[in-house]
Tab-separated table of C-alpha atoms in Angstrom:
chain	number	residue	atom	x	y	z
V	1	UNK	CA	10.720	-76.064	-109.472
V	2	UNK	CA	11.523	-76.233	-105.620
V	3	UNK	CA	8.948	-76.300	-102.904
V	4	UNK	CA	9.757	-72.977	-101.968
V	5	UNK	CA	9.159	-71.501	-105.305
V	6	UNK	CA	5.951	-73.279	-105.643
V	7	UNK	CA	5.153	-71.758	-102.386
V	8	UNK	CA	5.914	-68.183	-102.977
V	9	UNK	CA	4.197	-68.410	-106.173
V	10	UNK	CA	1.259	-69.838	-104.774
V	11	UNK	CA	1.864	-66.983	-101.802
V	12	UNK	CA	2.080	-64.299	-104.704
V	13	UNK	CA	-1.338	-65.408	-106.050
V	14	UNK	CA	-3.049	-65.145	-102.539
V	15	UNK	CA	-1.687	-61.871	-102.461
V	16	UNK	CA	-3.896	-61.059	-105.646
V	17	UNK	CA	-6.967	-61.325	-104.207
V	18	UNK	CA	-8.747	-58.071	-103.070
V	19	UNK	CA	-7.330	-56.614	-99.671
V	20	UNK	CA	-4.344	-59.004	-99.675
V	21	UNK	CA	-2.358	-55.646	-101.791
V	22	UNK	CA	-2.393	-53.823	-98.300
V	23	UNK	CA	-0.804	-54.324	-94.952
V	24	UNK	CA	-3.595	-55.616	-92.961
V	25	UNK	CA	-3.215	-53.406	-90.227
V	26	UNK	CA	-1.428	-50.072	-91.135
V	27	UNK	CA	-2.712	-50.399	-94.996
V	28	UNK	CA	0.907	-49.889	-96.380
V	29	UNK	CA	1.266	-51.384	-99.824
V	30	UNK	CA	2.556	-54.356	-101.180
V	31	UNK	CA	2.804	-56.818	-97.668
V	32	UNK	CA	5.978	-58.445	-98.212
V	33	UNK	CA	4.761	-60.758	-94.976
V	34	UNK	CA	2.294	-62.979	-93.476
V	35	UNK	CA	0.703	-64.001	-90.440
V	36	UNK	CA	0.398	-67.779	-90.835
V	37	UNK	CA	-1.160	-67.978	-87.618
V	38	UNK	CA	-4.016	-64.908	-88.281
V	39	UNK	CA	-3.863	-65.523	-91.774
V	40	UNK	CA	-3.413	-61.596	-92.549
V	41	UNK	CA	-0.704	-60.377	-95.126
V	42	UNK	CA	1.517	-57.337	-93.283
V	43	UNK	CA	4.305	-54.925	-93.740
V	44	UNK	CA	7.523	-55.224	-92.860
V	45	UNK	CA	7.142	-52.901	-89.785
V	46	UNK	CA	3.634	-54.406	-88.917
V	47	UNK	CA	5.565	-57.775	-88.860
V	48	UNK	CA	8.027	-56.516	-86.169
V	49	UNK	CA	5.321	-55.616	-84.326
V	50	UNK	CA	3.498	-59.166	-84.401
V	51	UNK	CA	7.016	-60.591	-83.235
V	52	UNK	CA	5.882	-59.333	-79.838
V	53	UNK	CA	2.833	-61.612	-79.969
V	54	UNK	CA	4.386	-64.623	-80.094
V	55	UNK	CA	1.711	-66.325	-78.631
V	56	UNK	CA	-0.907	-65.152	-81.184
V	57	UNK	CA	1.048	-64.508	-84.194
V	58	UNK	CA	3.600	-66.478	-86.486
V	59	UNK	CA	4.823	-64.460	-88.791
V	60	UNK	CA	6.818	-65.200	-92.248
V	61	UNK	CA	8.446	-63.609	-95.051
V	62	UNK	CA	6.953	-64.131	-98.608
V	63	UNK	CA	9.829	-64.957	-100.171
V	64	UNK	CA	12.110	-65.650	-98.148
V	65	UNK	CA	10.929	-68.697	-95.253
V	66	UNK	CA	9.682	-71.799	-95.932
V	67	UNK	CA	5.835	-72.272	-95.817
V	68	UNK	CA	4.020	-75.681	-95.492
V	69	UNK	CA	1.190	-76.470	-97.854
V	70	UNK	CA	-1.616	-76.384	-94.619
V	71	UNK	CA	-0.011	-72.627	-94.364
V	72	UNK	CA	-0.460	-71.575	-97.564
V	73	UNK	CA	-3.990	-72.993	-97.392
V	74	UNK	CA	-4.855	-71.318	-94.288
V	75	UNK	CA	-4.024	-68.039	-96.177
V	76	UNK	CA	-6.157	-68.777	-98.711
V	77	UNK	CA	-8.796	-70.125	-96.784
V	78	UNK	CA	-8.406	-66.715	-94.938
V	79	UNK	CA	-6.999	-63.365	-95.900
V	80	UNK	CA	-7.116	-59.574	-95.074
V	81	UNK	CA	-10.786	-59.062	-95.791
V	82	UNK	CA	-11.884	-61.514	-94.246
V	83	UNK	CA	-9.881	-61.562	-91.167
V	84	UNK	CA	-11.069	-57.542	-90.682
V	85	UNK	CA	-14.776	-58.629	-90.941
V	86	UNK	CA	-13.378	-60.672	-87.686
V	87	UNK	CA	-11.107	-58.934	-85.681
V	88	UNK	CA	-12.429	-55.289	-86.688
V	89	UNK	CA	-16.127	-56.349	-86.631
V	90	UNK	CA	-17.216	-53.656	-83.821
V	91	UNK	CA	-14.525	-50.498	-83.991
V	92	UNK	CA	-16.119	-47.940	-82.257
V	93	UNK	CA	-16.839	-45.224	-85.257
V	94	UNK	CA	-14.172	-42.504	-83.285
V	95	UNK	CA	-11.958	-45.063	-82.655
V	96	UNK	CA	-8.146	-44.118	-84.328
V	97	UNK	CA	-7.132	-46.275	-86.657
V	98	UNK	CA	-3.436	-45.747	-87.585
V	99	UNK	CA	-1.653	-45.834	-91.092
V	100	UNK	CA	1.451	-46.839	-91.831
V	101	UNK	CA	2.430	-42.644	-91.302
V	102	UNK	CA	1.594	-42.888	-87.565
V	103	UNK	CA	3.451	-43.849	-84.737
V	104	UNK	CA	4.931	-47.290	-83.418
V	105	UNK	CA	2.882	-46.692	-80.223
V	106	UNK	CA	-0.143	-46.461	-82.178
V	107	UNK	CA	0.399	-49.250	-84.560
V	108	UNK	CA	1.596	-52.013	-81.757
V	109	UNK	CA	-1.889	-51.173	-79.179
V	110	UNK	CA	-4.093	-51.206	-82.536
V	111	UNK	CA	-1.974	-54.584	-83.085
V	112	UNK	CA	-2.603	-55.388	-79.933
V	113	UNK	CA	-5.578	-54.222	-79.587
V	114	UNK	CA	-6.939	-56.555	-82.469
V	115	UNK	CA	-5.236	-59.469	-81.951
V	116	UNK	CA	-4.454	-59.891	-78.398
V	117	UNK	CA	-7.019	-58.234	-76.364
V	118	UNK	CA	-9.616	-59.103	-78.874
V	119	UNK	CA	-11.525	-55.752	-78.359
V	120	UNK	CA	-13.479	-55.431	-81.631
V	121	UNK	CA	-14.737	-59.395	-82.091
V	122	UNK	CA	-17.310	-59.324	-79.991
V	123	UNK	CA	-20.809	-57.417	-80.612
V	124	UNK	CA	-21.982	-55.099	-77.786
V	125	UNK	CA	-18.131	-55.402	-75.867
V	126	UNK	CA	-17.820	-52.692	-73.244
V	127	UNK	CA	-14.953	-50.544	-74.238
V	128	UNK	CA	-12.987	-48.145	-71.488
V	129	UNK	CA	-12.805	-45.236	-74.346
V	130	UNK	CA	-16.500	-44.698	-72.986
V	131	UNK	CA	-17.051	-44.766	-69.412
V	132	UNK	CA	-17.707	-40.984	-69.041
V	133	UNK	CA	-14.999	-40.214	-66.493
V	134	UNK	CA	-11.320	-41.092	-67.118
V	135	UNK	CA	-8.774	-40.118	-64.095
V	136	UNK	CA	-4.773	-41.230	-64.039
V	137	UNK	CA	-1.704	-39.667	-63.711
V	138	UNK	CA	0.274	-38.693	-66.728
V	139	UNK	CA	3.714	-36.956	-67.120
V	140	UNK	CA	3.460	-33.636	-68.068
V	141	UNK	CA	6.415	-30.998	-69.419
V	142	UNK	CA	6.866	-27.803	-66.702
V	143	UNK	CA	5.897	-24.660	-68.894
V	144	UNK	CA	9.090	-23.009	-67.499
V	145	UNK	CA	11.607	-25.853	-66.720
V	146	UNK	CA	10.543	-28.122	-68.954
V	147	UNK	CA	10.968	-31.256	-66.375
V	148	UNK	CA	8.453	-33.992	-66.605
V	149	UNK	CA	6.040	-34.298	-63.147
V	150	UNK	CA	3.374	-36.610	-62.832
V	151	UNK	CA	0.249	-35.003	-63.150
V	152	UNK	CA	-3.587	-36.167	-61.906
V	153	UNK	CA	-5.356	-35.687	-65.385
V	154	UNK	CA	-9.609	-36.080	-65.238
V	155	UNK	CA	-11.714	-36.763	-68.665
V	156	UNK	CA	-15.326	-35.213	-68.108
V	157	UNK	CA	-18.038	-36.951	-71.163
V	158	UNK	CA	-20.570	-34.582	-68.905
V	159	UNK	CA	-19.145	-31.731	-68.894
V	160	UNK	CA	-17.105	-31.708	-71.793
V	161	UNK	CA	-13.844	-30.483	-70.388
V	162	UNK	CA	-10.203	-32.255	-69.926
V	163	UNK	CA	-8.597	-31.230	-66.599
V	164	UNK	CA	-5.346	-31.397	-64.869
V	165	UNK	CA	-4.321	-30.646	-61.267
V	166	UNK	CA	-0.517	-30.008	-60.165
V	167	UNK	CA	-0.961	-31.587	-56.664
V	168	UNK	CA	-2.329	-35.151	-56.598
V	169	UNK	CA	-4.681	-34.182	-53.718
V	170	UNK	CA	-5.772	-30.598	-55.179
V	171	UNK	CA	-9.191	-29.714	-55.248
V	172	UNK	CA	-8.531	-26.962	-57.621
V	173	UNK	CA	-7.286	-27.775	-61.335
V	174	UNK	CA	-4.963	-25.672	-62.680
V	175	UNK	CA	-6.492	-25.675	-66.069
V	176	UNK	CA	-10.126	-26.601	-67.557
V	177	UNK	CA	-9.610	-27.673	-70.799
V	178	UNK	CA	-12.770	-27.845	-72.837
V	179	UNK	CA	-13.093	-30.932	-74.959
V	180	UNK	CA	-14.287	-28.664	-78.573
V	181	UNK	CA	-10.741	-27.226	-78.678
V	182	UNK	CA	-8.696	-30.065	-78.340
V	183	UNK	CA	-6.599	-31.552	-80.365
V	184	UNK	CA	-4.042	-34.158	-79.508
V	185	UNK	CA	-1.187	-35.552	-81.721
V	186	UNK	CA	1.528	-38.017	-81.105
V	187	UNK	CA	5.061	-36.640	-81.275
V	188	UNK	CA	7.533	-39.160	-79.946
V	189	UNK	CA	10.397	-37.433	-81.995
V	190	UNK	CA	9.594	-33.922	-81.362
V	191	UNK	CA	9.464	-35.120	-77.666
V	192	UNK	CA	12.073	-37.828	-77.572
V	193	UNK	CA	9.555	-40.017	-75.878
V	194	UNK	CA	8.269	-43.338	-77.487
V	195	UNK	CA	4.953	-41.973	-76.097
V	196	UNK	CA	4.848	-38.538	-76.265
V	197	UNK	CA	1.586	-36.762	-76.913
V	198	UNK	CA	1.014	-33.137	-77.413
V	199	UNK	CA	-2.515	-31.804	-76.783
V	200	UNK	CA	-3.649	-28.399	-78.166
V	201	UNK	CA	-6.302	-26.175	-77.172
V	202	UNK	CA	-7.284	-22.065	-77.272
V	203	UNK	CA	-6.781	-20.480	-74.202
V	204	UNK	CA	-8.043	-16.366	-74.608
V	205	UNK	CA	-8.008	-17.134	-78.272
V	206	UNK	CA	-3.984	-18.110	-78.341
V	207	UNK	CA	-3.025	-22.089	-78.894
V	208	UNK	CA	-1.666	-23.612	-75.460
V	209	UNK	CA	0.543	-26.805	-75.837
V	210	UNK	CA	0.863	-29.332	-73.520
V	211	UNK	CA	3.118	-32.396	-73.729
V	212	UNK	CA	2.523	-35.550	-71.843
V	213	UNK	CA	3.329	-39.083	-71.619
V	214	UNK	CA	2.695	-42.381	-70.312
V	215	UNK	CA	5.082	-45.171	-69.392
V	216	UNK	CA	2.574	-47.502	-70.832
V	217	UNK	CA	1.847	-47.397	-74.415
V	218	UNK	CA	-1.597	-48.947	-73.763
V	219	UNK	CA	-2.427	-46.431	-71.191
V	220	UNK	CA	-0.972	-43.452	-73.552
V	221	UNK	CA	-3.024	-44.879	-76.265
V	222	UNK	CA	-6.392	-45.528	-74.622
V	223	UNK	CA	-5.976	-41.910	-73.292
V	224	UNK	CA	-5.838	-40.576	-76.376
V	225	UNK	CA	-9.023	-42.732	-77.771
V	226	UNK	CA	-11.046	-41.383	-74.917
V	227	UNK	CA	-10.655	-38.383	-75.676
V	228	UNK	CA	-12.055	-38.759	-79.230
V	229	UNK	CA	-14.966	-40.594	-77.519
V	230	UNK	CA	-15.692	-37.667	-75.656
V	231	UNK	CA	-15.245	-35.239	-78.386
V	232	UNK	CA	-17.655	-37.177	-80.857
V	233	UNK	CA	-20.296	-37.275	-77.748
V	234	UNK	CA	-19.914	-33.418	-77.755
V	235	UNK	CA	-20.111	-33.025	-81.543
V	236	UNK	CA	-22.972	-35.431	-81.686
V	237	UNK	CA	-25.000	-33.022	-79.191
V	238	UNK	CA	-23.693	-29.782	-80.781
V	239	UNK	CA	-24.877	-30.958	-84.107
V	240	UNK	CA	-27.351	-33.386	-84.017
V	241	UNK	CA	-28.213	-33.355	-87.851
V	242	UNK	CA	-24.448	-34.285	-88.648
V	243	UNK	CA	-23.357	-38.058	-89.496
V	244	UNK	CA	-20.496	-40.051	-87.790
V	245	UNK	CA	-19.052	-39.554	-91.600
V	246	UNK	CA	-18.885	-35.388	-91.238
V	247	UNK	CA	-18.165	-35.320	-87.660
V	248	UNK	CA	-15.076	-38.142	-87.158
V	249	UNK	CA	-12.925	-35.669	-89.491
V	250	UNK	CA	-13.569	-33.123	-86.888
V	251	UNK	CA	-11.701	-35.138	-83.969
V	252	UNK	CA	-7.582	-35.147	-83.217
V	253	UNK	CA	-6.344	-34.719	-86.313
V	254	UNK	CA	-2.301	-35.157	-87.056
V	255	UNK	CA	0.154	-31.573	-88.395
V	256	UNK	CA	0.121	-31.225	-91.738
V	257	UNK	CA	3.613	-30.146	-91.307
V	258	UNK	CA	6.295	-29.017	-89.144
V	259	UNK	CA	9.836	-27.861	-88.779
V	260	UNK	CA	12.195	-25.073	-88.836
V	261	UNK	CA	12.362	-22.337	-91.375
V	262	UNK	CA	13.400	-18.772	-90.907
V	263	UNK	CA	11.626	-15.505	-90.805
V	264	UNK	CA	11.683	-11.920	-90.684
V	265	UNK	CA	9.522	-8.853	-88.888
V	266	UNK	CA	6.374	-6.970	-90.523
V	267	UNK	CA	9.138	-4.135	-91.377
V	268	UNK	CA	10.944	-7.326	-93.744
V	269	UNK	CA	14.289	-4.781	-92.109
V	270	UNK	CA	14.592	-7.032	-89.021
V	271	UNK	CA	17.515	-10.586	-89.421
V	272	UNK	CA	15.759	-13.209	-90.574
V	273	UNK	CA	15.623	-16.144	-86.877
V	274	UNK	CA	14.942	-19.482	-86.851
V	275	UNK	CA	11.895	-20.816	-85.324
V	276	UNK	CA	9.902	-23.793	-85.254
V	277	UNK	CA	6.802	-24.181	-87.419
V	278	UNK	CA	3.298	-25.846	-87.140
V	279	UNK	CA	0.693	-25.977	-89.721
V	280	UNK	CA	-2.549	-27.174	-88.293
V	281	UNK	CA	-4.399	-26.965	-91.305
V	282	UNK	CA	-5.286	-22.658	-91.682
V	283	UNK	CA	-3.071	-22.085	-88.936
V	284	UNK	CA	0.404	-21.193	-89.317
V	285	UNK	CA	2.138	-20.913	-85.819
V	286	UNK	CA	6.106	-20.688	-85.155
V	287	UNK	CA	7.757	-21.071	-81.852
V	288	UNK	CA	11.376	-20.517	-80.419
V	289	UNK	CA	11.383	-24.009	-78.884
V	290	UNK	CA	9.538	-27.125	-80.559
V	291	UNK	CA	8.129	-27.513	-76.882
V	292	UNK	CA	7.209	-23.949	-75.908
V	293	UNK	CA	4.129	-23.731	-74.333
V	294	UNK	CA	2.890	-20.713	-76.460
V	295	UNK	CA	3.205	-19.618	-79.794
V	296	UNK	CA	5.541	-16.402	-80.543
V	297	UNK	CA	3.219	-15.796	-83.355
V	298	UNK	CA	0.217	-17.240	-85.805
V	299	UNK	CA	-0.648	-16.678	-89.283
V	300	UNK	CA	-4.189	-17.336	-90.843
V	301	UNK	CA	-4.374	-19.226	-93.828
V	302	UNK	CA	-7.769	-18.273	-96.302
V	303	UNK	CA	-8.266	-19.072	-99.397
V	304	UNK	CA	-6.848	-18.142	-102.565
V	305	UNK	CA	-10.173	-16.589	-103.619
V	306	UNK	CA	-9.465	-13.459	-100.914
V	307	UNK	CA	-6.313	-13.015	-101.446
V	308	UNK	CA	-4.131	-15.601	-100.023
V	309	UNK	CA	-1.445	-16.773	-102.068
V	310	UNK	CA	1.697	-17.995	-101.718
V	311	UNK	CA	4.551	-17.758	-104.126
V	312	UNK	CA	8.763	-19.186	-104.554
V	313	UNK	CA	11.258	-17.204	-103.397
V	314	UNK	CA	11.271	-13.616	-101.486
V	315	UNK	CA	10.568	-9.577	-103.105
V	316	UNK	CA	13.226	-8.356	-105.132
V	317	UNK	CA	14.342	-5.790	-102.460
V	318	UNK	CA	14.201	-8.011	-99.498
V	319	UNK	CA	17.314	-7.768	-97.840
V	320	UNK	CA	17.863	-11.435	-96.469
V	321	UNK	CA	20.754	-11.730	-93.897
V	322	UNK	CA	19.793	-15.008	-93.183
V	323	UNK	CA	21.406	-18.163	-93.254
V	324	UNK	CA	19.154	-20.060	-95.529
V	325	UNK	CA	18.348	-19.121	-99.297
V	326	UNK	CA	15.001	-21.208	-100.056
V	327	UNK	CA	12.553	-18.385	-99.861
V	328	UNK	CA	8.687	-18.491	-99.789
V	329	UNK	CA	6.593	-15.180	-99.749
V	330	UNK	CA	2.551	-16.029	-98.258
V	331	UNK	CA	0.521	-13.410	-99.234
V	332	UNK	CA	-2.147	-12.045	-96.660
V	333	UNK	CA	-4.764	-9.149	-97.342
V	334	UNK	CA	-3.144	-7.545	-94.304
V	335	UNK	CA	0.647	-8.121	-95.441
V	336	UNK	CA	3.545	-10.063	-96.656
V	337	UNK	CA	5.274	-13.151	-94.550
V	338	UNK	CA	8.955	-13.882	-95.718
V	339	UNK	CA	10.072	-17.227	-94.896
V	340	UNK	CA	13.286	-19.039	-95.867
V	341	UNK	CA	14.087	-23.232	-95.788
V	342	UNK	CA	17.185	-24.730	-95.153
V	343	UNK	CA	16.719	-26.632	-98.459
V	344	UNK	CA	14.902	-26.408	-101.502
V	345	UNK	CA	13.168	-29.991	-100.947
V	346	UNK	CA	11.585	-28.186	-97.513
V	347	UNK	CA	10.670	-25.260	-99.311
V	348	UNK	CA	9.009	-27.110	-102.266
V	349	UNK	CA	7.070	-29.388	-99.549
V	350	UNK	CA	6.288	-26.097	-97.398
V	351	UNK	CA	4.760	-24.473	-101.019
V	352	UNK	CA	3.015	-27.685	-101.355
V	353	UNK	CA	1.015	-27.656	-97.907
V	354	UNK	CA	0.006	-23.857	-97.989
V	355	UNK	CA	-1.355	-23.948	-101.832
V	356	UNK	CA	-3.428	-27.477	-101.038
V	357	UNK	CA	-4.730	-25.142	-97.687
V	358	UNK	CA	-5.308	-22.092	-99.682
V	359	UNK	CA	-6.989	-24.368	-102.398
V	360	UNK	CA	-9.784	-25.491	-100.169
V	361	UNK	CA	-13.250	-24.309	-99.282
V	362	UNK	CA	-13.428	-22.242	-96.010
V	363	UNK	CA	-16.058	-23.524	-93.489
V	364	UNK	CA	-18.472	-21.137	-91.491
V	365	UNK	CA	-15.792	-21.812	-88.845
V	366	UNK	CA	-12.913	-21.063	-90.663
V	367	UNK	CA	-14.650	-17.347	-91.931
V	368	UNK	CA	-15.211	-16.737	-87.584
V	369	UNK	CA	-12.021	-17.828	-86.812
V	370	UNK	CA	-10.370	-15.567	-89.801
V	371	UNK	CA	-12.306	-12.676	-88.760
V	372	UNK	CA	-11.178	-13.316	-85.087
V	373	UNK	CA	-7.858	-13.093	-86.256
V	374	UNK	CA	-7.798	-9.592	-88.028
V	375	UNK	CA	-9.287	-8.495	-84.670
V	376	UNK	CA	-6.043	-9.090	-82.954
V	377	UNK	CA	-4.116	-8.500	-85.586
């Protein structure tokens, strides 16, 4: 047998060992790489992302370099569990820590974050997530022209509230954001920007988008983690009986889905148009533009229990005019929503999302916020 066999078989029984089966820093399965400087197994796009640490990591294929024997002992001698009890000793609880879904942005500063800046080793480490005030300039998308302007953005632990002022010397923002209804996302396709983050909020009880971004996928990043910080110091006052456990879910949380599908009026007479979809868990909202500012419309999403439901395919009379044949019907106690899909892979995946919504347990919230909806609507 080779050297190199020996070595990837000796690799493949390191890789055996609890924690090894995982990337080490996105948690994707079955690491086809290593880290023989770190001594962490990784993905294939976590490895990519260590090749622009050269300094601090050395990375290898499994089976396809050549590892010396002192390598392959330092990954024994090491490995994914223990190298987290290391490098991840002191995460801060609201801290994001990306999957191999997420984002490249996200993945390299947590990557970076780890390794090169060190930022979790050391017990008691002052992190800039939590100085109460955050102030910088982001670029943010024009409402009406869409162009991209810099932007003087201020993050207020104190008083709870995200703000953003048009002129770098204004006194006045232009909008007060409160902290509790935020959420921010990552969208660097939707936005064609490596580092493109939408934040969400209620404004009069409709969902405002904004879209920003930061040159500087550090600064985008550690934006975005201050802003959990200061929403889990809110939550933390607001419900002071809660656990880190029940109130981290709470914080930015990532689309369950999006894209286009078409749909017709409350008469189900009017053409079926395309429009852009979001489903942020019980809410359904569709857009002309991926980037509009506003939503053209929202649906509420309860449970199957009150009669929610969703269902293949469109009423026997509907008169679809439409360019797309995939139909889905959602069932409200108010009325019928008639949707088509391109395909019958997005419709089967769209079907998917609303029944697992539908399926779960509405919270206190959810019953306000459905009962705020039949107000308006």
């Amino acid at each position: 047998m080779s050297s190199d066999s020996r070595s990837t078989r000796a690799l493949k029984e390191i890789l055996q060992r609890p924690g090894n089966d995982a990337c080490a820093d996105c948690g994707a399965p079955d690491p086809a790489w290593g880290s023989c400087s770190l001594g962490v197994f990784i993905c294939l796009d976590c490895s990519g992302l260590h090749r622009n640490l050269p300094d601090m990591s050395k990375v290898k294929s499994i089976t396809l370099a050549h590892w010396d024997d002192d390598e392959i002992q330092f990954m024994a001698d090491n490995g994914n569990e223990k190298m987290k009890s290391k490098y991840e000793a002191e995460v801060p609880v609201y801290y994001y820590k990306p999957t191999h879904r997420d984002c490249q942005v996200l993945r390299e500063q947590w990557i970076r974050a780890k390794y090169e800046r060190k930022e979790f080793a050391e017990p008691k480490k002052p992190y800039t997530y939590e100085e109460g005030v955050r102030e910088g300039f982001l670029m943010k998308r024009g409402r009406d022209n869409g162009q991209f302007l810099s932007r003087r953005f201020v993050l207020s632990e104190r008083d709870g509230t995200l703000k953003y002022f048009t002129k770098h010397d204004a006194k006045e923002p232009k909008a007060v954001i409160k902290v509790d209804s935020i959420n921010a996302t990552f969208q660097p396709e939707k936005m064609g920007n490596p580092n493109g983050l939408q934040i969400t909020y209620l404004k009069d009880y409709n969902t405002r988008n904004i879209f920003v971004f930061h040159e500087s996928g550090k600064e985008i990043v550690d934006w975005y983690n201050s802003i959990r910080s200061v929403q889990l110091h809110y939550l933390k006052v607001a419900f002071p009986g809660a656990t880190d456990a029940e109130l981290v879910p709470k914080l930015t949380r990532n689309f369950l889905k999006e894209g286009y599908m078409e749909k017709t009026g409350p008469r189900q007479t009017e053409g079926f148009k395309k429009r852009w979809f979001t489903l942020d868990h019980r809410r359904l909202m569709y857009f002309k533009d991926p980037l509009d500012a506003f939503a053209k419309g929202e649906v509420f999403l309860g449970n199957k229990e009150h009669g929610y439901n969703v269902l293949a395919g469109l009423p026997a009379n509907t008169h679809c005019n439409g360019a797309w044949a995939h139909g889905i019907t959602i069932e409200t106690p108010e009325r019928c929503f008639l949707f088509t899909c391109e395909t019958e892979a997005e419709q089967l995946e769209w079907i998917e999302r609303f029944d697992e919504v539908m399926a779960a347990p509405m919270s206190p919230q959810e019953y306000s916020m459905e009962a705020m909806f039949k107000r308006r609507h």
